[in-house]
């Protein structure tokens, strides 16, 4: 069976909204033409509460491919929830779609509409002729709870099938700055293929001697170095055990660093301008150009004004993003603190969650079995503050 592995579409991502849609559309359409079945390890949406027009975008995309003639059928669904989808399009929610326990997330909507098979906590069995492929999913949850959930759910392979374990989580081997992240050796064993989302550049590794494939996102979001490579998806062949990466047309991205030695009082804006020119080159493709000034901009210099002026000047040729982490004023110091925790590769939400958890610990509140992500969701679920606090306290009290 040929399985397409696509991830992290981030539909509704404000900054590159059209790119998110167009690139997801190309990936889905091409994958549907190449594969017998499709699996999506999370972050279809950028937001756990997407606006109706973003939900409409997703429905359009999935409706278009669910009518295709697929090589495989969904022959069985084992576990929590119910399946309403006939097409072999298997998905889980990611961290961006994560909501409190039992609250419907946007992937639930797609599942209820019969557009995807939602295996947040279930196994879908696919069949093509005599061949069976089982996909066991665990939807994206807070990193510090993943271990606990894996040990509680104890995912096991299905006899007589090629078994895939699909999740959406940070892994310590890829993000070695937080011991709470799952180590690959702790992933459940016995599966023939492991598929993860969450990481936005493509990764191929081994878990328990088997392949772990992370296709990366279909759209640029974090503007990190690893995102300069082409976007796309994997096609994995369960018979040969081989996989290939299929590139899609994605917006070009160039990241360029200017070191401290290149800067003095006069030439900050000049250095930035030269880098922008070099990055754009002779192409006429409206790339995203990110310039990271990796040094201290001299005091009293009007670099901000000049750099803003440059962004305006190039607005018809590129999308310019200038990062000035070298400037040392109060607001920037805060940003440097964030960078010290390798802010680069975690989401703003996860960073916020860390701060929240620290405050909860400082206040001496025992959270019992309630995860910090769930608490944070509960507190954010009501516009009325008292109601939100009451809801959270009720949950802590176990009512
Ligand atoms: Mn993502």
GROMACS .gro file of C-alpha atoms and ligand atoms in nm:
model
  400
    1UNK     CA    1   0.000   0.000   0.000
    2UNK     CA    2   0.126   0.345  -0.083
    3UNK     CA    3   0.071   0.584   0.207
    4UNK     CA    4   0.102   0.961   0.167
    5UNK     CA    5   0.224   1.139   0.483
    6UNK     CA    6   0.136   1.511   0.496
    7UNK     CA    7   0.148   1.741   0.794
    8UNK     CA    8   0.111   2.083   0.952
    9UNK     CA    9  -0.093   2.273   0.692
   10UNK     CA   10  -0.170   2.548   0.943
   11UNK     CA   11  -0.482   2.658   0.757
   12UNK     CA   12  -0.579   3.006   0.868
   13UNK     CA   13  -0.222   3.109   0.956
   14UNK     CA   14  -0.268   3.485   0.945
   15UNK     CA   15   0.067   3.589   0.810
   16UNK     CA   16   0.071   3.365   0.503
   17UNK     CA   17  -0.295   3.275   0.482
   18UNK     CA   18  -0.306   3.221   0.105
   19UNK     CA   19   0.021   3.025   0.102
   20UNK     CA   20  -0.120   2.795   0.372
   21UNK     CA   21  -0.428   2.722   0.163
   22UNK     CA   22  -0.262   2.695  -0.178
   23UNK     CA   23   0.028   2.478  -0.059
   24UNK     CA   24  -0.204   2.245   0.139
   25UNK     CA   25  -0.423   2.218  -0.170
   26UNK     CA   26  -0.131   2.121  -0.391
   27UNK     CA   27   0.003   1.870  -0.138
   28UNK     CA   28  -0.340   1.709  -0.086
   29UNK     CA   29  -0.426   1.692  -0.456
   30UNK     CA   30  -0.093   1.547  -0.562
   31UNK     CA   31  -0.079   1.304  -0.271
   32UNK     CA   32  -0.431   1.182  -0.352
   33UNK     CA   33  -0.316   1.108  -0.707
   34UNK     CA   34  -0.007   0.914  -0.595
   35UNK     CA   35  -0.118   0.715  -0.290
   36UNK     CA   36  -0.372   0.452  -0.186
   37UNK     CA   37  -0.430   0.621   0.151
   38UNK     CA   38  -0.327   0.936   0.334
   39UNK     CA   39  -0.226   1.009   0.692
   40UNK     CA   40  -0.200   1.354   0.852
   41UNK     CA   41  -0.020   1.382   1.190
   42UNK     CA   42  -0.174   1.709   1.311
   43UNK     CA   43  -0.197   2.087   1.279
   44UNK     CA   44  -0.434   2.089   0.982
   45UNK     CA   45  -0.553   2.417   1.137
   46UNK     CA   46  -0.338   2.691   1.283
   47UNK     CA   47  -0.586   2.759   1.559
   48UNK     CA   48  -0.796   2.550   1.795
   49UNK     CA   49  -1.090   2.789   1.734
   50UNK     CA   50  -1.064   2.857   1.359
   51UNK     CA   51  -1.300   3.112   1.208
   52UNK     CA   52  -1.587   2.979   0.996
   53UNK     CA   53  -1.416   3.089   0.673
   54UNK     CA   54  -1.108   2.881   0.768
   55UNK     CA   55  -1.329   2.581   0.849
   56UNK     CA   56  -1.489   2.634   0.506
   57UNK     CA   57  -1.142   2.625   0.346
   58UNK     CA   58  -1.066   2.294   0.514
   59UNK     CA   59  -1.402   2.145   0.417
   60UNK     CA   60  -1.340   2.246   0.055
   61UNK     CA   61  -0.995   2.089   0.049
   62UNK     CA   62  -1.107   1.759   0.199
   63UNK     CA   63  -1.434   1.737   0.008
   64UNK     CA   64  -1.238   1.767  -0.317
   65UNK     CA   65  -1.016   1.469  -0.240
   66UNK     CA   66  -1.264   1.249  -0.051
   67UNK     CA   67  -1.452   1.185  -0.376
   68UNK     CA   68  -1.139   1.043  -0.543
   69UNK     CA   69  -1.106   0.673  -0.622
   70UNK     CA   70  -0.878   0.552  -0.346
   71UNK     CA   71  -0.676   0.231  -0.364
   72UNK     CA   72  -0.756   0.138  -0.001
   73UNK     CA   73  -1.075   0.116   0.209
   74UNK     CA   74  -1.131   0.187   0.577
   75UNK     CA   75  -1.228  -0.160   0.694
   76UNK     CA   76  -1.230  -0.119   1.070
   77UNK     CA   77  -1.220   0.146   1.343
   78UNK     CA   78  -1.116   0.043   1.693
   79UNK     CA   79  -1.110   0.273   1.995
   80UNK     CA   80  -1.257   0.595   2.123
   81UNK     CA   81  -1.508   0.781   1.906
   82UNK     CA   82  -1.684   0.680   1.588
   83UNK     CA   83  -1.584   0.695   1.225
   84UNK     CA   84  -1.804   0.863   0.965
   85UNK     CA   85  -1.551   0.880   0.680
   86UNK     CA   86  -1.529   0.627   0.397
   87UNK     CA   87  -1.217   0.766   0.233
   88UNK     CA   88  -0.880   0.645   0.373
   89UNK     CA   89  -0.778   0.989   0.498
   90UNK     CA   90  -0.656   0.942   0.855
   91UNK     CA   91  -0.583   1.239   1.082
   92UNK     CA   92  -0.514   1.347   1.438
   93UNK     CA   93  -0.530   1.696   1.593
   94UNK     CA   94  -0.195   1.863   1.664
   95UNK     CA   95  -0.086   2.100   1.937
   96UNK     CA   96  -0.237   2.399   1.757
   97UNK     CA   97  -0.578   2.233   1.764
   98UNK     CA   98  -0.550   2.107   2.120
   99UNK     CA   99  -0.845   2.182   2.347
  100UNK     CA  100  -0.956   2.075   2.693
  101UNK     CA  101  -1.050   1.712   2.739
  102UNK     CA  102  -1.391   1.634   2.587
  103UNK     CA  103  -1.417   1.972   2.414
  104UNK     CA  104  -1.458   1.934   2.037
  105UNK     CA  105  -1.152   2.044   1.841
  106UNK     CA  106  -1.159   2.141   1.472
  107UNK     CA  107  -1.040   1.794   1.359
  108UNK     CA  108  -1.347   1.653   1.537
  109UNK     CA  109  -1.555   1.874   1.307
  110UNK     CA  110  -1.386   1.724   0.999
  111UNK     CA  111  -1.437   1.376   1.147
  112UNK     CA  112  -1.807   1.434   1.220
  113UNK     CA  113  -1.851   1.574   0.868
  114UNK     CA  114  -1.714   1.245   0.730
  115UNK     CA  115  -1.411   1.415   0.572
  116UNK     CA  116  -1.134   1.248   0.775
  117UNK     CA  117  -1.098   0.942   0.997
  118UNK     CA  118  -1.011   1.093   1.335
  119UNK     CA  119  -0.777   0.857   1.523
  120UNK     CA  120  -0.700   1.091   1.817
  121UNK     CA  121  -0.732   0.790   2.037
  122UNK     CA  122  -0.809   0.503   1.804
  123UNK     CA  123  -0.683   0.268   1.536
  124UNK     CA  124  -0.808   0.271   1.177
  125UNK     CA  125  -0.754  -0.043   0.973
  126UNK     CA  126  -0.712   0.002   0.599
  127UNK     CA  127  -0.746  -0.272   0.342
  128UNK     CA  128  -0.622  -0.305  -0.013
  129UNK     CA  129  -0.683  -0.650  -0.158
  130UNK     CA  130  -0.530  -0.891   0.094
  131UNK     CA  131  -0.313  -0.630   0.259
  132UNK     CA  132  -0.402  -0.468   0.592
  133UNK     CA  133  -0.248  -0.150   0.732
  134UNK     CA  134  -0.338  -0.030   1.083
  135UNK     CA  135  -0.287   0.332   1.187
  136UNK     CA  136  -0.284   0.397   1.562
  137UNK     CA  137  -0.305   0.764   1.655
  138UNK     CA  138  -0.253   0.972   1.966
  139UNK     CA  139  -0.363   1.333   1.919
  140UNK     CA  140  -0.127   1.617   2.017
  141UNK     CA  141  -0.111   1.677   2.391
  142UNK     CA  142   0.110   1.877   2.629
  143UNK     CA  143   0.467   1.745   2.615
  144UNK     CA  144   0.478   1.676   2.988
  145UNK     CA  145   0.173   1.448   2.960
  146UNK     CA  146   0.268   1.244   2.655
  147UNK     CA  147   0.456   0.979   2.855
  148UNK     CA  148   0.166   0.935   3.092
  149UNK     CA  149  -0.089   0.908   2.808
  150UNK     CA  150   0.125   0.659   2.615
  151UNK     CA  151   0.162   0.440   2.923
  152UNK     CA  152  -0.210   0.466   3.003
  153UNK     CA  153  -0.333   0.400   2.648
  154UNK     CA  154  -0.062   0.141   2.582
  155UNK     CA  155  -0.093   0.143   2.201
  156UNK     CA  156  -0.046  -0.205   2.057
  157UNK     CA  157  -0.009  -0.320   1.698
  158UNK     CA  158  -0.287  -0.510   1.519
  159UNK     CA  159  -0.209  -0.872   1.430
  160UNK     CA  160  -0.164  -0.949   1.063
  161UNK     CA  161  -0.132  -0.583   0.963
  162UNK     CA  162   0.146  -0.340   0.877
  163UNK     CA  163   0.132  -0.111   1.181
  164UNK     CA  164   0.183   0.265   1.189
  165UNK     CA  165   0.203   0.474   1.506
  166UNK     CA  166   0.109   0.839   1.443
  167UNK     CA  167   0.157   1.121   1.693
  168UNK     CA  168   0.228   1.496   1.718
  169UNK     CA  169   0.487   1.570   1.983
  170UNK     CA  170   0.827   1.715   2.065
  171UNK     CA  171   1.103   1.455   2.081
  172UNK     CA  172   1.410   1.500   2.299
  173UNK     CA  173   1.649   1.381   2.028
  174UNK     CA  174   1.530   1.663   1.801
  175UNK     CA  175   1.482   1.929   2.070
  176UNK     CA  176   1.744   1.846   2.332
  177UNK     CA  177   1.670   2.128   2.576
  178UNK     CA  178   1.388   1.985   2.784
  179UNK     CA  179   1.413   1.653   2.967
  180UNK     CA  180   1.033   1.636   2.980
  181UNK     CA  181   1.023   1.568   2.607
  182UNK     CA  182   0.973   1.206   2.510
  183UNK     CA  183   1.288   1.015   2.419
  184UNK     CA  184   1.251   0.804   2.108
  185UNK     CA  185   1.337   0.489   2.302
  186UNK     CA  186   1.022   0.545   2.510
  187UNK     CA  187   0.787   0.534   2.211
  188UNK     CA  188   0.569   0.222   2.205
  189UNK     CA  189   0.742  -0.066   2.032
  190UNK     CA  190   0.619  -0.324   1.785
  191UNK     CA  191   0.512  -0.082   1.511
  192UNK     CA  192   0.649  -0.100   1.158
  193UNK     CA  193   0.654   0.275   1.095
  194UNK     CA  194   0.643   0.585   1.316
  195UNK     CA  195   0.502   0.915   1.189
  196UNK     CA  196   0.522   1.244   1.374
  197UNK     CA  197   0.406   1.599   1.298
  198UNK     CA  198   0.490   1.913   1.497
  199UNK     CA  199   0.843   1.964   1.361
  200UNK     CA  200   0.825   2.195   1.059
  201UNK     CA  201   1.123   2.064   0.866
  202UNK     CA  202   1.144   1.711   0.733
  203UNK     CA  203   1.321   1.450   0.946
  204UNK     CA  204   1.406   1.083   0.891
  205UNK     CA  205   1.525   0.879   1.189
  206UNK     CA  206   1.508   0.531   1.340
  207UNK     CA  207   1.286   0.423   1.631
  208UNK     CA  208   1.324   0.068   1.767
  209UNK     CA  209   1.501  -0.017   1.441
  210UNK     CA  210   1.210   0.113   1.229
  211UNK     CA  211   1.166   0.431   1.030
  212UNK     CA  212   1.035   0.750   1.186
  213UNK     CA  213   0.922   0.999   0.924
  214UNK     CA  214   0.834   1.363   0.987
  215UNK     CA  215   0.728   1.536   0.664
  216UNK     CA  216   0.752   1.892   0.801
  217UNK     CA  217   0.492   2.161   0.740
  218UNK     CA  218   0.351   2.248   0.398
  219UNK     CA  219   0.377   2.620   0.476
  220UNK     CA  220   0.644   2.843   0.626
  221UNK     CA  221   0.560   2.956   0.977
  222UNK     CA  222   0.862   2.983   1.202
  223UNK     CA  223   1.109   3.129   0.952
  224UNK     CA  224   1.391   2.918   1.092
  225UNK     CA  225   1.697   2.796   0.910
  226UNK     CA  226   1.563   2.443   0.852
  227UNK     CA  227   1.267   2.586   0.665
  228UNK     CA  228   1.477   2.695   0.369
  229UNK     CA  229   1.454   2.348   0.220
  230UNK     CA  230   1.159   2.265  -0.009
  231UNK     CA  231   0.821   2.181   0.141
  232UNK     CA  232   0.635   1.863   0.051
  233UNK     CA  233   0.521   1.523   0.170
  234UNK     CA  234   0.631   1.159   0.186
  235UNK     CA  235   0.503   0.859  -0.003
  236UNK     CA  236   0.580   0.542   0.191
  237UNK     CA  237   0.543   0.198   0.031
  238UNK     CA  238   0.449  -0.068   0.288
  239UNK     CA  239   0.558  -0.351   0.057
  240UNK     CA  240   0.911  -0.232  -0.021
  241UNK     CA  241   0.958  -0.030   0.300
  242UNK     CA  242   1.091   0.257   0.087
  243UNK     CA  243   0.986   0.619   0.100
  244UNK     CA  244   1.033   0.923  -0.119
  245UNK     CA  245   0.984   1.293  -0.059
  246UNK     CA  246   0.764   1.476  -0.309
  247UNK     CA  247   0.826   1.849  -0.324
  248UNK     CA  248   0.548   2.105  -0.374
  249UNK     CA  249   0.571   2.459  -0.504
  250UNK     CA  250   0.624   2.663  -0.191
  251UNK     CA  251   0.727   3.022  -0.143
  252UNK     CA  252   1.103   3.062  -0.147
  253UNK     CA  253   1.259   3.151   0.186
  254UNK     CA  254   1.605   3.292   0.243
  255UNK     CA  255   1.749   3.347   0.588
  256UNK     CA  256   2.061   3.553   0.617
  257UNK     CA  257   2.264   3.647   0.923
  258UNK     CA  258   2.465   3.964   0.960
  259UNK     CA  259   2.739   3.929   1.219
  260UNK     CA  260   2.854   4.200   1.459
  261UNK     CA  261   3.184   4.257   1.282
  262UNK     CA  262   3.002   4.379   0.973
  263UNK     CA  263   2.833   4.660   1.164
  264UNK     CA  264   2.936   5.007   1.267
  265UNK     CA  265   2.751   5.332   1.318
  266UNK     CA  266   2.709   5.410   0.954
  267UNK     CA  267   2.641   5.090   0.769
  268UNK     CA  268   2.361   4.900   0.947
  269UNK     CA  269   2.091   4.979   0.693
  270UNK     CA  270   2.343   4.942   0.414
  271UNK     CA  271   2.443   4.594   0.523
  272UNK     CA  272   2.078   4.493   0.549
  273UNK     CA  273   2.004   4.633   0.202
  274UNK     CA  274   2.292   4.437   0.047
  275UNK     CA  275   2.172   4.115   0.207
  276UNK     CA  276   1.818   4.174   0.081
  277UNK     CA  277   1.943   4.230  -0.273
  278UNK     CA  278   2.157   3.918  -0.260
  279UNK     CA  279   1.867   3.710  -0.123
  280UNK     CA  280   1.620   3.825  -0.389
  281UNK     CA  281   1.872   3.770  -0.668
  282UNK     CA  282   1.736   3.783  -1.020
  283UNK     CA  283   1.419   3.594  -0.950
  284UNK     CA  284   1.077   3.746  -0.960
  285UNK     CA  285   0.904   3.515  -0.715
  286UNK     CA  286   0.830   3.736  -0.411
  287UNK     CA  287   1.040   3.537  -0.161
  288UNK     CA  288   1.032   3.572   0.215
  289UNK     CA  289   1.364   3.723   0.318
  290UNK     CA  290   1.460   3.712   0.682
  291UNK     CA  291   1.763   3.907   0.796
  292UNK     CA  292   1.891   3.827   1.143
  293UNK     CA  293   2.118   4.096   1.282
  294UNK     CA  294   2.339   3.891   1.506
  295UNK     CA  295   2.517   4.171   1.684
  296UNK     CA  296   2.466   4.494   1.866
  297UNK     CA  297   2.327   4.789   1.676
  298UNK     CA  298   2.512   5.095   1.801
  299UNK     CA  299   2.330   5.323   2.045
  300UNK     CA  300   2.175   5.636   1.906
  301UNK     CA  301   2.154   5.490   1.560
  302UNK     CA  302   1.826   5.519   1.376
  303UNK     CA  303   1.848   5.165   1.247
  304UNK     CA  304   1.482   5.088   1.315
  305UNK     CA  305   1.357   5.370   1.098
  306UNK     CA  306   1.596   5.288   0.817
  307UNK     CA  307   1.514   4.918   0.828
  308UNK     CA  308   1.138   4.985   0.824
  309UNK     CA  309   1.200   5.206   0.526
  310UNK     CA  310   1.382   4.919   0.353
  311UNK     CA  311   1.088   4.682   0.413
  312UNK     CA  312   0.863   4.936   0.244
  313UNK     CA  313   1.103   4.991  -0.040
  314UNK     CA  314   1.116   4.621  -0.126
  315UNK     CA  315   0.747   4.547  -0.071
  316UNK     CA  316   0.685   4.459  -0.437
  317UNK     CA  317   0.983   4.225  -0.461
  318UNK     CA  318   0.996   4.039  -0.131
  319UNK     CA  319   0.839   3.992   0.211
  320UNK     CA  320   1.104   4.131   0.442
  321UNK     CA  321   1.145   4.026   0.802
  322UNK     CA  322   1.432   4.180   0.998
  323UNK     CA  323   1.517   4.039   1.339
  324UNK     CA  324   1.728   4.265   1.561
  325UNK     CA  325   1.799   4.045   1.858
  326UNK     CA  326   2.124   4.231   1.913
  327UNK     CA  327   1.969   4.551   2.040
  328UNK     CA  328   1.978   4.569   2.417
  329UNK     CA  329   1.681   4.749   2.558
  330UNK     CA  330   1.424   4.612   2.807
  331UNK     CA  331   1.179   4.459   2.561
  332UNK     CA  332   1.458   4.296   2.367
  333UNK     CA  333   1.615   4.148   2.682
  334UNK     CA  334   1.288   3.965   2.741
  335UNK     CA  335   1.312   3.827   2.391
  336UNK     CA  336   1.666   3.712   2.454
  337UNK     CA  337   1.545   3.523   2.761
  338UNK     CA  338   1.298   3.347   2.537
  339UNK     CA  339   1.576   3.264   2.297
  340UNK     CA  340   1.778   3.111   2.578
  341UNK     CA  341   1.513   2.843   2.612
  342UNK     CA  342   1.558   2.771   2.243
  343UNK     CA  343   1.243   2.957   2.161
  344UNK     CA  344   1.340   2.889   1.804
  345UNK     CA  345   1.176   2.553   1.789
  346UNK     CA  346   0.884   2.568   2.030
  347UNK     CA  347   0.554   2.745   1.973
  348UNK     CA  348   0.458   3.066   2.152
  349UNK     CA  349   0.176   2.870   2.310
  350UNK     CA  350   0.414   2.611   2.457
  351UNK     CA  351   0.637   2.887   2.588
  352UNK     CA  352   0.334   3.051   2.751
  353UNK     CA  353   0.233   2.718   2.894
  354UNK     CA  354   0.574   2.688   3.059
  355UNK     CA  355   0.533   3.027   3.229
  356UNK     CA  356   0.181   2.935   3.340
  357UNK     CA  357   0.295   2.603   3.486
  358UNK     CA  358   0.575   2.777   3.676
  359UNK     CA  359   0.321   3.020   3.830
  360UNK     CA  360   0.090   2.734   3.926
  361UNK     CA  361   0.383   2.559   4.098
  362UNK     CA  362   0.487   2.879   4.276
  363UNK     CA  363   0.132   2.922   4.406
  364UNK     CA  364   0.155   2.573   4.558
  365UNK     CA  365  -0.150   2.450   4.366
  366UNK     CA  366  -0.163   2.077   4.311
  367UNK     CA  367  -0.292   1.997   3.968
  368UNK     CA  368  -0.338   1.626   4.033
  369UNK     CA  369  -0.398   1.449   3.705
  370UNK     CA  370  -0.506   1.766   3.526
  371UNK     CA  371  -0.261   1.876   3.261
  372UNK     CA  372  -0.146   2.239   3.242
  373UNK     CA  373  -0.263   2.263   2.879
  374UNK     CA  374  -0.611   2.164   2.982
  375UNK     CA  375  -0.613   2.417   3.267
  376UNK     CA  376  -0.492   2.689   3.035
  377UNK     CA  377  -0.766   2.598   2.786
  378UNK     CA  378  -1.032   2.605   3.057
  379UNK     CA  379  -0.918   2.948   3.173
  380UNK     CA  380  -0.932   3.072   2.817
  381UNK     CA  381  -1.265   2.911   2.735
  382UNK     CA  382  -1.487   3.180   2.892
  383UNK     CA  383  -1.493   3.552   2.832
  384UNK     CA  384  -1.621   3.596   3.186
  385UNK     CA  385  -1.324   3.570   3.423
  386UNK     CA  386  -1.515   3.439   3.727
  387UNK     CA  387  -1.681   3.168   3.519
  388UNK     CA  388  -1.346   3.062   3.376
  389UNK     CA  389  -1.180   3.040   3.719
  390UNK     CA  390  -1.478   2.847   3.857
  391UNK     CA  391  -1.460   2.601   3.569
  392UNK     CA  392  -1.089   2.546   3.629
  393UNK     CA  393  -1.136   2.505   4.007
  394UNK     CA  394  -1.421   2.260   3.950
  395UNK     CA  395  -1.199   2.057   3.721
  396UNK     CA  396  -0.920   2.055   3.982
  397UNK     CA  397  -1.167   1.944   4.247
  398UNK     CA  398  -1.270   1.662   4.015
  399UNK     CA  399  -1.632   1.770   3.971
  400LIG    MN1  400   0.275   2.281   1.351
   0.00000   0.00000   0.00000
